[in-house]
Amino acid sequence: MTTRDLEVLTRAGIHARPASMIAETANRYESKIEIEKENMRINAKSIMGIITLGATYRTKLHLICEGSDEEEAAEAMENLFRNRFE
Amino acid sequence: MSEFTVLDLLDLDLKEHNHLQLKCLAGRSGLSRAITTDKISRPGLALAGYFVDFAGESIQLFGRGEQSYLTLLEKNNDWQNIEKLFSYNLPCVIFIGGTKPSEHFIDIAEKNATAVLTTPLESAVFSRRAYQMLDEVFAETETIHGVLVEVFGIGILITGESGIGKSEAALELIERGHRLISDDTVKLRRLSDNYLIGSGENPMLAHHMEIRGLGIINLHNLFGVGAIREKKQVQLLVHLERWDEKKNYDRLGGQESETIMGISLPKITLPVSLGRNVASLIEMAARNERLRKLGYYSSKEFDQSVLKWLESQAARKLYYNTDALKEGDYDDKRS
């Protein structure tokens, strides 16, 4: 299991477009990828789930990857957040 | 869950038949106090001076009995127990039957920053509604990846990995006139420790669906109010998985079950492959579940019939003392 702490750096928060990019990235990997916010845990491969998180600017999120390619998946997800979904 | 304050209690958007009809009389500075338990206390014994095991952290309900005892104390100008009662940092006190406490009582409440609420309801009705409300507020919750639909009145939670076709199956069920509660993320709450209620995580985003190739669609707008539901008890689990040649799937309908949040629910594992219409299979599962609820178990009944038939065949053989029953004879001898 690989975990990372993420932070939302875009002012608009995670709306539809960033959510679709997160799901797209997550879907490239075999591993089970989940994002946690407070007491909520959702599947990062589903757009609706990510939007439901209601992550706004500077929200802290916790990433949990589990599976054969968890390292690469965590790396890719972290990059995506760091690059502000560009 | 974040804190549940007295203000939240006043702000609750409850439906007509379980509305608490609370109003704040005094002690507004205490509205931000948190309610931490799902219990309601009747402070009768405390008013009489017995404070052992007094539940000071719960909502204090002043019913008829407490109220008349309070008048008695006030008449005798005995404020000691009331002062002591308020020293417990009560979340709030509630007066039933639309009554108001005396000026002095309100002064003490204000001094201790404790909200004084009133409701026109009688204590039996109020307690019933309040317990139900507190049960929901303090219910254990869990968010699950799946789709919750209502099919023929049965709440079905469809689970399975991403891309297996949960949303597509749900969409077809809605086309057939069934209802969607939530797609993708389902918030489950365990009520009165024996059943699960599922709803959307966020009412703002509920009833939207993401279908690959179509994007996000709003089912409320597309199908109307008849196609959606706010919440529903989870009564059956349907797990979708890719057809695995090597795996033995249930062929006779013995009941599998799975425990979620400590509650055991019947479960069906449906293998998905080309040419299997998942929606109609789920519909059939719902019909079958309704039969089960009525006490009719299709597969068991079938087995019973087979046994009965075998038995009668054996008896017949014995009676006619023949080795084998000829095909043609069967119908005549049946009567």
GROMACS .gro file of N, CA and C in nm, chain B residues 94-191:
model
  294
  180ILE      N    1  -3.595   2.150   2.705
  180ILE     CA    2  -3.711   2.160   2.618
  180ILE      C    3  -3.838   2.149   2.701
  181PHE      N    4  -3.928   2.245   2.682
  181PHE     CA    5  -4.057   2.242   2.750
  181PHE      C    6  -4.163   2.195   2.653
  182ILE      N    7  -4.237   2.093   2.689
  182ILE     CA    8  -4.338   2.040   2.597
  182ILE      C    9  -4.474   2.105   2.625
  183GLY      N   10  -4.567   2.081   2.533
  183GLY     CA   11  -4.703   2.132   2.549
  183GLY      C   12  -4.714   2.283   2.531
  184GLY      N   13  -4.613   2.345   2.472
  184GLY     CA   14  -4.617   2.489   2.443
  184GLY      C   15  -4.607   2.576   2.566
  185THR      N   16  -4.560   2.524   2.676
  185THR     CA   17  -4.553   2.604   2.799
  185THR      C   18  -4.422   2.681   2.808
  186LYS      N   19  -4.425   2.783   2.892
  186LYS     CA   20  -4.306   2.865   2.913
  186LYS      C   21  -4.264   2.855   3.058
  187PRO      N   22  -4.136   2.850   3.086
  187PRO     CA   23  -4.093   2.850   3.225
  187PRO      C   24  -4.100   2.991   3.284
  188SER      N   25  -4.080   3.002   3.413
  188SER     CA   26  -4.090   3.133   3.480
  188SER      C   27  -3.971   3.221   3.445
  189GLU      N   28  -3.986   3.350   3.475
  189GLU     CA   29  -3.881   3.449   3.448
  189GLU      C   30  -3.749   3.408   3.514
  190HIS      N   31  -3.761   3.369   3.639
  190HIS     CA   32  -3.641   3.339   3.715
  190HIS      C   33  -3.567   3.219   3.656
  191PHE      N   34  -3.643   3.119   3.613
  191PHE     CA   35  -3.585   3.000   3.549
  191PHE      C   36  -3.508   3.042   3.424
  192ILE      N   37  -3.570   3.130   3.345
  192ILE     CA   38  -3.506   3.179   3.223
  192ILE      C   39  -3.378   3.255   3.256
  193ASP      N   40  -3.383   3.333   3.365
  193ASP     CA   41  -3.264   3.408   3.408
  193ASP      C   42  -3.148   3.313   3.438
  194ILE      N   43  -3.180   3.205   3.508
  194ILE     CA   44  -3.076   3.107   3.542
  194ILE      C   45  -3.020   3.045   3.414
  195ALA      N   46  -3.111   3.013   3.318
  195ALA     CA   47  -3.068   2.955   3.191
  195ALA      C   48  -2.976   3.051   3.116
  196GLU      N   49  -3.017   3.177   3.112
  196GLU     CA   50  -2.936   3.279   3.042
  196GLU      C   51  -2.797   3.289   3.105
  197LYS      N   52  -2.796   3.287   3.238
  197LYS     CA   53  -2.670   3.302   3.311
  197LYS      C   54  -2.576   3.187   3.278
  198ASN      N   55  -2.633   3.067   3.256
  198ASN     CA   56  -2.551   2.950   3.226
  198ASN      C   57  -2.537   2.926   3.075
  199ALA      N   58  -2.586   3.021   2.997
  199ALA     CA   59  -2.581   3.011   2.851
  199ALA      C   60  -2.637   2.877   2.801
  200THR      N   61  -2.757   2.844   2.851
  200THR     CA   62  -2.823   2.721   2.808
  200THR      C   63  -2.952   2.759   2.736
  201ALA      N   64  -2.970   2.703   2.618
  201ALA     CA   65  -3.087   2.737   2.539
  201ALA      C   66  -3.213   2.675   2.598
  202VAL      N   67  -3.320   2.753   2.602
  202VAL     CA   68  -3.449   2.703   2.648
  202VAL      C   69  -3.541   2.696   2.526
  203LEU      N   70  -3.586   2.576   2.494
  203LEU     CA   71  -3.670   2.557   2.376
  203LEU      C   72  -3.808   2.513   2.419
  204THR      N   73  -3.905   2.536   2.330
  204THR     CA   74  -4.040   2.491   2.360
  204THR      C   75  -4.100   2.428   2.235
  205THR      N   76  -4.189   2.334   2.258
  205THR     CA   77  -4.259   2.270   2.146
  205THR      C   78  -4.405   2.251   2.185
  206PRO      N   79  -4.497   2.272   2.091
  206PRO     CA   80  -4.639   2.252   2.124
  206PRO      C   81  -4.677   2.104   2.136
  207LEU      N   82  -4.585   2.014   2.100
  207LEU     CA   83  -4.618   1.871   2.103
  207LEU      C   84  -4.623   1.818   2.246
  208GLU      N   85  -4.693   1.709   2.265
  208GLU     CA   86  -4.695   1.642   2.396
  208GLU      C   87  -4.572   1.553   2.407
  209SER      N   88  -4.535   1.515   2.531
  209SER     CA   89  -4.406   1.447   2.546
  209SER      C   90  -4.397   1.312   2.476
  210ALA      N   91  -4.506   1.235   2.471
  210ALA     CA   92  -4.499   1.104   2.405
  210ALA      C   93  -4.466   1.121   2.257
  211VAL      N   94  -4.540   1.213   2.193
  211VAL     CA   95  -4.519   1.237   2.049
  211VAL      C   96  -4.380   1.295   2.027
  212PHE      N   97  -4.345   1.394   2.110
  212PHE     CA   98  -4.216   1.458   2.093
  212PHE      C   99  -4.101   1.359   2.111
  213SER      N  100  -4.109   1.277   2.217
  213SER     CA  101  -4.001   1.182   2.242
  213SER      C  102  -3.985   1.086   2.125
  214ARG      N  103  -4.095   1.036   2.075
  214ARG     CA  104  -4.089   0.941   1.965
  214ARG      C  105  -4.017   1.003   1.845
  215ARG      N  106  -4.060   1.125   1.810
  215ARG     CA  107  -3.998   1.192   1.695
  215ARG      C  108  -3.853   1.225   1.723
  216ALA      N  109  -3.826   1.273   1.844
  216ALA     CA  110  -3.691   1.315   1.877
  216ALA      C  111  -3.595   1.197   1.878
  217TYR      N  112  -3.640   1.082   1.932
  217TYR     CA  113  -3.552   0.964   1.933
  217TYR      C  114  -3.519   0.920   1.791
  218GLN      N  115  -3.621   0.923   1.707
  218GLN     CA  116  -3.601   0.884   1.567
  218GLN      C  117  -3.500   0.977   1.501
  219MET      N  118  -3.516   1.108   1.526
  219MET     CA  119  -3.428   1.207   1.468
  219MET      C  120  -3.285   1.188   1.519
  220LEU      N  121  -3.270   1.168   1.652
  220LEU     CA  122  -3.136   1.153   1.710
  220LEU      C  123  -3.070   1.026   1.658
  221ASP      N  124  -3.151   0.922   1.639
  221ASP     CA  125  -3.099   0.796   1.585
  221ASP      C  126  -3.037   0.821   1.448
  222GLU      N  127  -3.106   0.903   1.366
  222GLU     CA  128  -3.055   0.932   1.232
  222GLU      C  129  -2.931   1.019   1.239
  223VAL      N  130  -2.932   1.118   1.330
  223VAL     CA  131  -2.819   1.209   1.340
  223VAL      C  132  -2.693   1.136   1.386
  224PHE      N  133  -2.711   1.047   1.485
  224PHE     CA  134  -2.594   0.981   1.542
  224PHE      C  135  -2.565   0.844   1.479
  225ALA      N  136  -2.635   0.815   1.371
  225ALA     CA  137  -2.615   0.685   1.306
  225ALA      C  138  -2.473   0.673   1.255
  226GLU      N  139  -2.421   0.550   1.261
  226GLU     CA  140  -2.289   0.523   1.206
  226GLU      C  141  -2.302   0.530   1.053
  227THR      N  142  -2.208   0.596   0.988
  227THR     CA  143  -2.219   0.607   0.842
  227THR      C  144  -2.095   0.552   0.774
  228GLU      N  145  -2.116   0.513   0.650
  228GLU     CA  146  -2.006   0.463   0.571
  228GLU      C  147  -2.037   0.496   0.425
  229THR      N  148  -1.933   0.533   0.350
  229THR     CA  149  -1.956   0.561   0.208
  229THR      C  150  -1.906   0.443   0.127
  230ILE      N  151  -1.989   0.399   0.036
  230ILE     CA  152  -1.959   0.278  -0.041
  230ILE      C  153  -1.964   0.310  -0.190
  231HIS      N  154  -1.878   0.244  -0.266
  231HIS     CA  155  -1.878   0.261  -0.410
  231HIS      C  156  -1.979   0.165  -0.470
  232GLY      N  157  -2.084   0.219  -0.525
  232GLY     CA  158  -2.188   0.133  -0.581
  232GLY      C  159  -2.305   0.218  -0.627
  233VAL      N  160  -2.411   0.152  -0.672
  233VAL     CA  161  -2.530   0.222  -0.719
  233VAL      C  162  -2.648   0.170  -0.640
  234LEU      N  163  -2.728   0.261  -0.587
  234LEU     CA  164  -2.847   0.217  -0.513
  234LEU      C  165  -2.971   0.247  -0.595
  235VAL      N  166  -3.049   0.142  -0.622
  235VAL     CA  167  -3.173   0.159  -0.697
  235VAL      C  168  -3.288   0.092  -0.622
  236GLU      N  169  -3.408   0.135  -0.656
  236GLU     CA  170  -3.526   0.069  -0.599
  236GLU      C  171  -3.597  -0.003  -0.712
  237VAL      N  172  -3.608  -0.134  -0.699
  237VAL     CA  173  -3.672  -0.214  -0.804
  237VAL      C  174  -3.788  -0.290  -0.742
  238PHE      N  175  -3.908  -0.265  -0.792
  238PHE     CA  176  -4.030  -0.325  -0.737
  238PHE      C  177  -4.035  -0.309  -0.585
  239GLY      N  178  -3.990  -0.196  -0.537
  239GLY     CA  179  -3.999  -0.170  -0.393
  239GLY      C  180  -3.885  -0.226  -0.311
  240ILE      N  181  -3.792  -0.298  -0.375
  240ILE     CA  182  -3.678  -0.354  -0.303
  240ILE      C  183  -3.556  -0.264  -0.326
  241GLY      N  184  -3.490  -0.225  -0.219
  241GLY     CA  185  -3.370  -0.142  -0.231
  241GLY      C  186  -3.251  -0.231  -0.265
  242ILE      N  187  -3.193  -0.211  -0.383
  242ILE     CA  188  -3.083  -0.297  -0.427
  242ILE      C  189  -2.955  -0.216  -0.442
  243LEU      N  190  -2.851  -0.262  -0.375
  243LEU     CA  191  -2.721  -0.198  -0.387
  243LEU      C  192  -2.637  -0.278  -0.487
  244ILE      N  193  -2.606  -0.214  -0.599
  244ILE     CA  194  -2.528  -0.282  -0.701
  244ILE      C  195  -2.381  -0.245  -0.683
  245THR      N  196  -2.296  -0.345  -0.665
  245THR     CA  197  -2.153  -0.318  -0.649
  245THR      C  198  -2.075  -0.390  -0.759
  246GLY      N  199  -1.948  -0.360  -0.767
  246GLY     CA  200  -1.863  -0.419  -0.869
  246GLY      C  201  -1.756  -0.320  -0.908
  247GLU      N  202  -1.652  -0.369  -0.972
  247GLU     CA  203  -1.540  -0.280  -1.003
  247GLU      C  204  -1.579  -0.174  -1.107
  248SER      N  205  -1.495  -0.071  -1.118
  248SER     CA  206  -1.519   0.037  -1.214
  248SER      C  207  -1.528  -0.018  -1.355
  249GLY      N  208  -1.626   0.030  -1.429
  249GLY     CA  209  -1.636  -0.008  -1.569
  249GLY      C  210  -1.704  -0.140  -1.594
  250ILE      N  211  -1.761  -0.203  -1.491
  250ILE     CA  212  -1.827  -0.332  -1.510
  250ILE      C  213  -1.967  -0.311  -1.566
  251GLY      N  214  -2.020  -0.189  -1.550
  251GLY     CA  215  -2.153  -0.161  -1.605
  251GLY      C  216  -2.261  -0.143  -1.501
  252LYS      N  217  -2.222  -0.094  -1.383
  252LYS     CA  218  -2.321  -0.071  -1.277
  252LYS      C  219  -2.418   0.040  -1.319
  253SER      N  220  -2.359   0.152  -1.363
  253SER     CA  221  -2.443   0.266  -1.399
  253SER      C  222  -2.531   0.232  -1.520
  254GLU      N  223  -2.476   0.158  -1.616
  254GLU     CA  224  -2.553   0.121  -1.734
  254GLU      C  225  -2.671   0.033  -1.696
  255ALA      N  226  -2.647  -0.060  -1.604
  255ALA     CA  227  -2.756  -0.147  -1.557
  255ALA      C  228  -2.863  -0.064  -1.488
  256ALA      N  229  -2.817   0.031  -1.405
  256ALA     CA  230  -2.911   0.117  -1.333
  256ALA      C  231  -2.992   0.201  -1.431
  257LEU      N  232  -2.925   0.250  -1.534
  257LEU     CA  233  -2.993   0.333  -1.634
  257LEU      C  234  -3.105   0.254  -1.702
  258GLU      N  235  -3.076   0.129  -1.733
  258GLU     CA  236  -3.179   0.050  -1.798
  258GLU      C  237  -3.295   0.021  -1.702
  259LEU      N  238  -3.261   0.002  -1.573
  259LEU     CA  239  -3.367  -0.019  -1.475
  259LEU      C  240  -3.457   0.104  -1.466
  260ILE      N  241  -3.395   0.222  -1.473
  260ILE     CA  242  -3.475   0.345  -1.466
  260ILE      C  243  -3.565   0.356  -1.590
  261GLU      N  244  -3.510   0.319  -1.705
  261GLU     CA  245  -3.591   0.318  -1.827
  261GLU      C  246  -3.712   0.227  -1.812
  262ARG      N  247  -3.696   0.123  -1.733
  262ARG     CA  248  -3.807   0.029  -1.713
  262ARG      C  249  -3.901   0.076  -1.602
  263GLY      N  250  -3.879   0.198  -1.552
  263GLY     CA  251  -3.972   0.254  -1.454
  263GLY      C  252  -3.931   0.237  -1.310
  264HIS      N  253  -3.807   0.193  -1.283
  264HIS     CA  254  -3.761   0.183  -1.145
  264HIS      C  255  -3.691   0.313  -1.106
  265ARG      N  256  -3.644   0.318  -0.981
  265ARG     CA  257  -3.594   0.447  -0.932
  265ARG      C  258  -3.448   0.445  -0.891
  266LEU      N  259  -3.385   0.560  -0.909
  266LEU     CA  260  -3.245   0.574  -0.867
  266LEU      C  261  -3.239   0.651  -0.736
  267ILE      N  262  -3.158   0.603  -0.644
  267ILE     CA  263  -3.135   0.677  -0.520
  267ILE      C  264  -3.000   0.747  -0.532
  268SER      N  265  -2.896   0.671  -0.565
  268SER     CA  266  -2.766   0.735  -0.581
  268SER      C  267  -2.677   0.652  -0.674
  269ASP      N  268  -2.602   0.722  -0.755
  269ASP     CA  269  -2.508   0.655  -0.844
  269ASP      C  270  -2.368   0.679  -0.792
  270ASP      N  271  -2.288   0.576  -0.798
  270ASP     CA  272  -2.146   0.585  -0.768
  270ASP      C  273  -2.106   0.590  -0.623
  271THR      N  274  -2.149   0.693  -0.549
  271THR     CA  275  -2.117   0.691  -0.406
  271THR      C  276  -2.248   0.684  -0.328
  272VAL      N  277  -2.257   0.584  -0.245
  272VAL     CA  278  -2.378   0.567  -0.165
  272VAL      C  279  -2.341   0.582  -0.019
  273LYS      N  280  -2.412   0.670   0.049
  273LYS     CA  281  -2.387   0.687   0.192
  273LYS      C  282  -2.483   0.596   0.267
  274LEU      N  283  -2.426   0.506   0.346
  274LEU     CA  284  -2.509   0.414   0.423
  274LEU      C  285  -2.513   0.458   0.568
  275ARG      N  286  -2.633   0.453   0.626
  275ARG     CA  287  -2.646   0.484   0.768
  275ARG      C  288  -2.712   0.366   0.836
  276ARG      N  289  -2.657   0.330   0.951
  276ARG     CA  290  -2.715   0.218   1.023
  276ARG      C  291  -2.812   0.272   1.127
  277LEU      N  292  -2.939   0.236   1.110
  277LEU     CA  293  -3.042   0.286   1.201
  277LEU      C  294  -3.092   0.177   1.293
   0.00000   0.00000   0.00000
